[in-house]
C-alpha cells in the first residue's frame, strides 16, 4: 500500500516557486520577491511539518532582509541578534536532528559527518557563550549558510537532473562574468603601467575613466557583478600586488584613483570592498609570512579609505560607519585590527567618538603590547635554557636541584 506524505505546501510547483523566489536566477530580482517567499514559508510553518532546511533558509533570509533596510532605525545589535538566531537554529537543528539518542557525539564530529564546515559550529558556540560576532562576520556566514543549504537541499528538489543543470548553468554564468571583469582589470593594469613609465598623466586619467565606466556598467546591470569585482580585487589579492616586488606606494599609484572613482560613483562597491577587507583583517592570523604581509596591506588600504581626505566624500556617500568598524576591531583584536581602530580614532573629528572609543582602543593596544612582550620574554628564556647546535637541539646541561614533585 502506498504511503501518504503530508506536506505544508499544496503541490510541488508551489515549493519550486518559493525556491525560485529565494534563489533567483536573475540577480537583479527585487527584495520584495524574497519577502514574498518568506511570507509563504511562514504560512507553511503554521501548517506544521516544515523541513529544517526550509525553516533555516527562512530565518537567515529574514536576517539579511532586515539588515538591508536603509535608515530603518534598527540598531546594529538587533541586526546581529537576528543573524545569530537564524545561524544558531540552522546549526543546532541540523546537527541535533541527525544525532543518535543512544550514541551521541560532539557537534563538531556530527558536523563533519554532514559535510558542514566547522566554522559554523564555532560561530554558534561564540554566539551563545561569548560575544555576538560582528556584522561583517555574520553577513559572510549567512551567505555561506545559504550556499550550503542550496547545495544540500534546494537544488535537489523536483527533477534532480534539472537541479544539477540549474547549478551548473549558474556556475557557468558566474565564472564567465568573473573572467570578463578580470580581463578588464588586467588590460587596465598593463596599459596603466606603461603610462606610468612614460609619465603620461593624461593617458593615466583616461585609462581610469574608461576602465571605471566599463566596470560600473557591469555592476549596474548585475548586482552580483559587484561581489565578483570585490572578490577579484580582495580575495584574489589583485590590489595587494606581489609582496616581493611591489611596495604599497606602487599599489597606490596603480589602484587608488580607479578605486576612488568606482567608490564615488557606486557606494555599494565601496561597502562590499570594505566589508570584505575588514573580514580579512579580523580573521585569525596564520603563521605564514606571506599571509601576514597581505594582512598588513589590508590594514594600509583600509586606513587609506577611512582616514585619507581624498576618500571622505566617497565614504560619506557609501554611508560607511567608521565607529562600527572600530567596534568590530575591538571585538576581534589583533595587531592589524587594533592598528586600524587607532588610525580611525586619531583621524576622527568627533570628540564623542574619541572620548568613548579612545580609552578602549588604548587599552586593547596595551594588552596586545603586553602579550607581545611576554612572548619575547618566553623566547629569551627558552634560548637561555636550551643549547643550540648546528645540527639540531641538545639537552640543557643544567641539573635539577630537586626531584619532580618536591617543592
Coordinates of C-alpha atoms in Angstrom, one line a residue:
X1 CA 0.0 0.0 0.0
X2 CA 1.4 3.4 -1.0
X3 CA 2.4 5.6 1.9
X4 CA 1.0 9.2 2.2
X5 CA 3.3 12.1 2.8
X6 CA 1.6 15.3 4.1
X7 CA 3.5 18.5 3.3
X8 CA 2.7 22.1 4.2
X9 CA 2.8 23.1 0.5
X10 CA -0.1 22.3 -1.8
X11 CA 1.9 20.8 -4.6
X12 CA 5.5 20.5 -5.9
X13 CA 5.1 23.6 -8.1
X14 CA 4.4 25.8 -5.0
X15 CA 7.6 24.5 -3.4
X16 CA 9.6 25.1 -6.6
X17 CA 8.2 28.7 -6.9
X18 CA 9.4 29.5 -3.4
X19 CA 12.8 28.1 -4.3
X20 CA 13.0 30.3 -7.3
X21 CA 12.0 33.4 -5.3
X22 CA 14.7 32.6 -2.7
X23 CA 17.4 31.8 -5.2
X24 CA 16.5 33.8 -8.3
X25 CA 18.4 33.2 -11.5
X26 CA 18.3 36.9 -12.2
X27 CA 20.4 38.6 -9.6
X28 CA 18.5 41.9 -10.2
X29 CA 15.4 40.5 -8.6
X30 CA 13.9 42.9 -6.1
X31 CA 13.9 42.2 -2.3
X32 CA 10.1 42.0 -2.4
X33 CA 10.4 38.7 -4.2
X34 CA 12.3 37.2 -1.3
X35 CA 9.9 38.8 1.2
X36 CA 7.1 37.0 -0.7
X37 CA 8.9 33.7 -0.2
X38 CA 9.4 34.4 3.5
X39 CA 5.7 35.1 3.9
X40 CA 4.8 31.8 2.1
X41 CA 7.2 29.8 4.3
X42 CA 5.7 31.5 7.4
X43 CA 2.3 30.2 6.3
X44 CA 3.8 26.7 5.8
X45 CA 5.2 26.9 9.3
X46 CA 1.7 27.3 10.8
X47 CA 0.6 24.2 9.0
X48 CA 3.3 22.1 10.6
X49 CA 5.8 19.6 9.2
X50 CA 8.2 22.2 7.8
X51 CA 11.6 20.7 6.9
X52 CA 14.5 22.2 8.8
X53 CA 16.3 23.3 5.7
X54 CA 13.4 25.5 4.6
X55 CA 12.9 26.9 8.1
X56 CA 16.7 27.8 8.3
X57 CA 16.6 29.4 4.9
X58 CA 13.7 31.5 6.0
X59 CA 15.3 32.7 9.2
X60 CA 18.6 33.6 7.5
X61 CA 16.9 35.3 4.6
X62 CA 14.8 37.4 7.1
X63 CA 18.0 38.5 8.8
X64 CA 19.6 39.5 5.5
X65 CA 16.5 41.4 4.5
X66 CA 16.3 43.2 7.9
X67 CA 20.0 44.1 7.6
X68 CA 19.5 45.5 4.0
X69 CA 16.9 48.1 5.1
X70 CA 18.5 51.6 4.8
X71 CA 17.8 54.1 7.6
X72 CA 15.4 51.7 9.3
X73 CA 16.3 52.7 12.9
X74 CA 17.2 49.1 13.6
X75 CA 20.3 49.0 15.8
X76 CA 23.5 47.1 14.8
X77 CA 22.9 44.9 17.9
X78 CA 19.4 44.0 16.8
X79 CA 20.7 43.0 13.4
X80 CA 23.5 40.9 14.9
X81 CA 20.9 39.2 17.1
X82 CA 18.7 38.4 14.0
X83 CA 21.7 36.8 12.2
X84 CA 22.8 34.8 15.3
X85 CA 19.2 33.5 15.8
X86 CA 19.0 32.2 12.2
X87 CA 22.5 30.8 12.1
X88 CA 22.3 29.1 15.6
X89 CA 19.0 27.5 14.7
X90 CA 20.4 26.4 11.4
X91 CA 23.4 24.6 13.0
X92 CA 21.6 23.3 16.1
X93 CA 18.6 21.9 14.3
X94 CA 20.7 20.3 11.6
X95 CA 23.1 18.6 14.0
X96 CA 20.6 17.6 16.6
X97 CA 18.2 16.1 14.1
X98 CA 21.0 13.7 13.0
X99 CA 22.0 12.6 16.5
X100 CA 21.6 9.1 17.7
X101 CA 19.9 9.3 21.1
X102 CA 21.9 6.3 22.3
X103 CA 25.3 7.2 20.9
X104 CA 25.6 11.0 20.9
X105 CA 28.7 12.6 19.5
X106 CA 30.1 16.1 19.7
X107 CA 28.6 18.8 17.4
X108 CA 32.0 19.0 15.6
X109 CA 32.0 15.3 14.8
X110 CA 28.4 15.3 13.6
X111 CA 29.0 18.4 11.5
X112 CA 32.0 16.7 9.9
X113 CA 29.7 13.7 9.0
X114 CA 27.2 16.1 7.4
X115 CA 30.0 17.9 5.5
X116 CA 29.0 21.1 7.4
X117 CA 32.1 23.4 7.8
X118 CA 33.3 23.5 11.4
X119 CA 33.3 27.3 11.2
X120 CA 29.5 27.2 11.6
X121 CA 29.8 25.3 14.8
X122 CA 32.4 27.7 16.1
X123 CA 30.2 30.6 15.2
X124 CA 27.3 29.1 17.1
X125 CA 29.4 28.5 20.1
X126 CA 30.7 32.1 20.1
X127 CA 27.2 33.5 19.6
X128 CA 25.8 31.5 22.6
X129 CA 28.7 31.5 25.0
X130 CA 30.7 34.6 24.1
X131 CA 30.2 38.0 22.4
X132 CA 27.9 38.2 19.4
X133 CA 30.1 38.2 16.3
X134 CA 30.4 41.4 14.3
X135 CA 28.0 42.2 11.4
X136 CA 30.9 41.7 8.9
X137 CA 31.5 38.2 10.1
X138 CA 27.7 37.4 10.3
X139 CA 27.0 38.7 6.8
X140 CA 29.6 36.4 5.3
X141 CA 28.4 33.5 7.4
X142 CA 24.8 34.0 6.3
X143 CA 25.9 33.9 2.6
X144 CA 27.9 30.7 3.2
X145 CA 25.0 29.1 5.0
X146 CA 22.5 29.9 2.2
X147 CA 25.0 28.4 -0.3
X148 CA 25.3 25.3 1.8
X149 CA 21.5 24.9 2.1
X150 CA 21.2 25.4 -1.7
X151 CA 23.7 22.6 -2.4
X152 CA 22.4 20.3 0.3
X153 CA 18.6 20.7 -0.1
X154 CA 17.1 23.2 -2.6
X155 CA 19.0 22.2 -5.8
X156 CA 17.8 18.6 -5.4
X157 CA 14.1 19.4 -5.4
X158 CA 11.9 18.1 -8.2
X159 CA 13.9 16.8 -11.2
X160 CA 17.4 16.0 -10.0
X161 CA 18.8 16.5 -13.5
X162 CA 17.2 19.9 -13.7
X163 CA 18.7 20.8 -10.3
X164 CA 22.2 19.9 -11.4
X165 CA 21.6 21.8 -14.7
X166 CA 20.5 24.9 -12.8
X167 CA 23.5 24.9 -10.6
X168 CA 25.9 24.2 -13.5
X169 CA 24.3 27.0 -15.5
X170 CA 24.6 29.4 -12.6
X171 CA 28.3 28.5 -12.0
X172 CA 29.0 28.9 -15.8
X173 CA 27.5 32.4 -15.8
X174 CA 29.3 33.2 -12.5
X175 CA 32.7 32.2 -13.9
X176 CA 32.1 33.9 -17.3
X177 CA 31.2 37.2 -15.6
X178 CA 34.3 36.9 -13.3
X179 CA 36.6 36.2 -16.3
X180 CA 35.2 39.2 -18.1
X181 CA 35.8 41.5 -15.1
X182 CA 39.3 40.1 -14.6
X183 CA 40.2 40.7 -18.2
X184 CA 39.1 44.4 -17.9
X185 CA 41.3 44.8 -14.8
X186 CA 44.3 43.1 -16.4
X187 CA 44.0 45.2 -19.5
X188 CA 43.9 48.3 -17.3
X189 CA 47.0 47.2 -15.3
X190 CA 49.1 46.6 -18.4
X191 CA 48.2 49.9 -20.0
X192 CA 48.5 51.9 -16.8
X193 CA 52.0 50.6 -16.0
X194 CA 53.1 51.7 -19.4
X195 CA 51.6 55.2 -18.9
X196 CA 53.4 55.4 -15.5
X197 CA 56.7 54.5 -17.2
X198 CA 56.4 57.3 -19.7
X199 CA 54.9 59.8 -17.2
X200 CA 51.8 60.3 -19.4
X201 CA 49.3 61.7 -16.8
X202 CA 46.6 62.4 -19.4
X203 CA 46.7 58.8 -20.5
X204 CA 46.5 57.6 -16.9
X205 CA 43.4 59.8 -16.3
X206 CA 41.7 58.4 -19.5
X207 CA 42.5 54.8 -18.5
X208 CA 41.0 55.3 -15.0
X209 CA 37.9 56.9 -16.5
X210 CA 37.3 54.3 -19.3
X211 CA 38.0 51.3 -17.0
X212 CA 35.7 52.7 -14.3
X213 CA 32.9 53.2 -16.8
X214 CA 33.3 49.6 -18.0
X215 CA 33.2 48.2 -14.5
X216 CA 30.4 50.4 -13.4
X217 CA 28.2 49.4 -16.3
X218 CA 28.7 45.7 -15.4
X219 CA 27.9 46.4 -11.8
X220 CA 24.8 48.5 -12.6
X221 CA 23.2 45.8 -14.8
X222 CA 24.0 43.0 -12.4
X223 CA 24.2 43.2 -8.6
X224 CA 26.2 40.0 -8.4
X225 CA 28.9 41.6 -10.6
X226 CA 29.8 44.0 -7.7
X227 CA 30.5 40.9 -5.5
X228 CA 32.5 39.3 -8.3
X229 CA 34.6 42.5 -8.7
X230 CA 35.4 42.7 -5.0
X231 CA 36.3 39.0 -5.0
X232 CA 38.9 39.6 -7.7
X233 CA 40.3 42.7 -6.0
X234 CA 40.5 41.3 -2.5
X235 CA 40.2 37.5 -2.4
X236 CA 42.4 37.1 -5.4
X237 CA 44.8 39.7 -3.9
X238 CA 44.9 41.9 -7.0
X239 CA 45.1 45.2 -5.1
X240 CA 47.7 43.7 -2.7
X241 CA 50.2 43.1 -5.5
X242 CA 53.3 41.0 -5.4
X243 CA 54.8 41.0 -1.9
X244 CA 58.4 40.7 -3.1
X245 CA 58.4 43.2 -6.0
X246 CA 55.7 45.8 -5.2
X247 CA 55.6 48.4 -2.5
X248 CA 52.4 49.9 -1.2
X249 CA 53.4 53.2 -3.0
X250 CA 53.4 51.2 -6.2
X251 CA 49.9 49.9 -5.4
X252 CA 48.6 53.3 -4.5
X253 CA 49.7 54.6 -7.9
X254 CA 48.1 51.7 -9.7
X255 CA 44.8 51.4 -7.9
X256 CA 43.9 54.4 -5.7
X257 CA 42.4 56.6 -8.4
X258 CA 40.4 53.8 -10.0
X259 CA 39.0 52.5 -6.7
X260 CA 38.1 56.0 -5.7
X261 CA 36.3 56.6 -9.0
X262 CA 34.3 53.4 -8.5
X263 CA 33.5 54.3 -4.9
X264 CA 32.3 57.8 -5.7
X265 CA 30.0 56.5 -8.4
X266 CA 28.6 53.4 -6.7
X267 CA 28.6 53.3 -2.9
X268 CA 27.7 49.6 -3.0
X269 CA 31.1 48.7 -4.4
X270 CA 32.9 50.6 -1.6
X271 CA 30.7 49.0 1.1
X272 CA 31.4 45.5 -0.3
X273 CA 35.1 46.3 -0.6
X274 CA 35.5 47.5 3.0
X275 CA 33.3 44.7 4.4
X276 CA 35.5 42.1 2.6
X277 CA 38.7 43.6 3.7
X278 CA 37.6 44.0 7.3
X279 CA 36.6 40.4 7.4
X280 CA 40.1 39.5 6.2
X281 CA 41.7 41.9 8.7
X282 CA 39.9 40.5 11.8
X283 CA 40.4 36.8 10.7
X284 CA 42.7 34.7 12.9
X285 CA 46.3 35.2 11.7
X286 CA 48.1 32.2 10.3
X287 CA 51.8 31.6 11.0
X288 CA 52.6 32.4 7.4
X289 CA 54.9 35.3 6.3
X290 CA 53.0 35.9 3.0
X291 CA 49.6 35.9 4.7
X292 CA 51.0 38.3 7.4
X293 CA 52.3 40.7 4.7
X294 CA 48.9 40.6 2.9
X295 CA 47.0 41.3 6.2
X296 CA 49.3 44.3 6.7
X297 CA 48.5 45.6 3.2
X298 CA 44.8 45.1 4.0
X299 CA 45.4 47.4 7.1
X300 CA 47.0 50.1 4.9
X301 CA 44.2 50.1 2.3
X302 CA 41.5 50.3 5.0
X303 CA 43.5 53.1 6.7
X304 CA 43.5 54.9 3.4
X305 CA 39.8 54.6 2.8
X306 CA 38.8 55.6 6.4
X307 CA 41.3 58.3 7.1
X308 CA 42.5 59.9 3.8
X309 CA 40.9 63.3 3.0
X310 CA 40.5 62.2 -0.6
X311 CA 38.2 59.3 0.4
X312 CA 36.0 61.3 2.8
X313 CA 33.4 62.1 0.2
X314 CA 33.1 58.5 -1.1
X315 CA 32.9 57.2 2.5
X316 CA 30.0 59.6 3.3
X317 CA 28.2 58.6 0.1
X318 CA 28.5 54.9 0.9
X319 CA 27.4 55.6 4.5
X320 CA 30.4 53.9 5.9
X321 CA 30.1 53.8 9.7
X322 CA 33.7 54.2 11.0
X323 CA 32.8 53.7 14.6
X324 CA 31.1 50.4 13.8
X325 CA 34.4 49.4 12.2
X326 CA 36.2 50.4 15.4
X327 CA 33.8 48.3 17.4
X328 CA 34.4 45.3 15.1
X329 CA 38.1 45.7 15.5
X330 CA 37.8 45.8 19.3
X331 CA 35.7 42.6 19.2
X332 CA 38.3 40.9 17.1
X333 CA 41.6 42.3 18.5
X334 CA 44.9 41.6 16.7
X335 CA 47.8 43.9 15.8
X336 CA 46.3 44.9 12.5
X337 CA 42.7 45.4 13.6
X338 CA 43.7 47.5 16.6
X339 CA 46.1 49.4 14.3
X340 CA 43.1 50.3 12.1
X341 CA 41.0 51.3 15.1
X342 CA 43.8 53.5 16.4
X343 CA 44.1 55.2 13.0
X344 CA 40.4 55.8 12.7
X345 CA 40.1 57.3 16.2
X346 CA 43.1 59.6 15.7
X347 CA 41.6 61.0 12.4
X348 CA 38.1 61.3 13.8
X349 CA 36.7 64.8 14.2
X350 CA 34.1 63.7 16.7
X351 CA 35.0 64.4 20.3
X352 CA 32.3 62.0 21.5
X353 CA 33.9 59.2 19.4
X354 CA 37.4 59.9 20.7
X355 CA 36.2 60.1 24.3
X356 CA 34.1 56.9 24.0
X357 CA 36.4 54.7 22.0
X358 CA 39.8 56.2 22.6
X359 CA 40.3 54.6 26.0
X360 CA 39.0 51.3 24.8
X361 CA 41.4 51.2 21.8
X362 CA 44.3 52.3 24.0
X363 CA 43.5 49.5 26.5
X364 CA 43.4 46.9 23.7
X365 CA 46.6 48.2 22.3
X366 CA 48.3 47.9 25.7
X367 CA 47.0 44.3 26.1
X368 CA 48.5 43.4 22.7
X369 CA 51.8 45.0 23.5
X370 CA 51.9 43.2 26.9
X371 CA 51.2 39.9 25.2
X372 CA 54.0 40.6 22.6
X373 CA 56.4 41.4 25.4
X374 CA 55.6 38.1 27.2
X375 CA 56.2 36.2 24.0
X376 CA 59.6 37.8 23.6
X377 CA 60.5 37.1 27.2
X378 CA 59.5 33.4 26.8
X379 CA 61.6 33.2 23.7
X380 CA 64.6 34.7 25.6
X381 CA 64.1 32.2 28.5
X382 CA 63.9 29.3 26.1
X383 CA 67.0 30.4 24.3
X384 CA 68.9 30.7 27.6
X385 CA 67.6 27.3 28.9
X386 CA 68.4 25.3 25.7
X387 CA 71.6 25.0 23.8
X388 CA 71.6 25.1 20.1
X389 CA 74.0 23.2 17.8
X390 CA 74.4 23.5 14.0
X391 CA 73.0 20.0 13.6
X392 CA 70.0 20.5 15.9
X393 CA 68.9 21.0 19.5
X394 CA 70.7 19.4 22.5
X395 CA 69.6 18.9 26.2
X396 CA 70.5 21.7 28.6
X397 CA 73.4 21.0 30.9
X398 CA 71.6 22.4 33.9
X399 CA 70.9 19.8 36.6
X400 CA 67.6 20.0 38.5
X401 CA 68.2 20.5 42.2
X402 CA 65.2 18.6 43.4
X403 CA 63.2 15.6 42.3
X404 CA 60.0 16.2 40.4
X405 CA 57.1 17.0 42.7
X406 CA 59.3 18.3 45.6
X407 CA 58.7 22.0 46.4

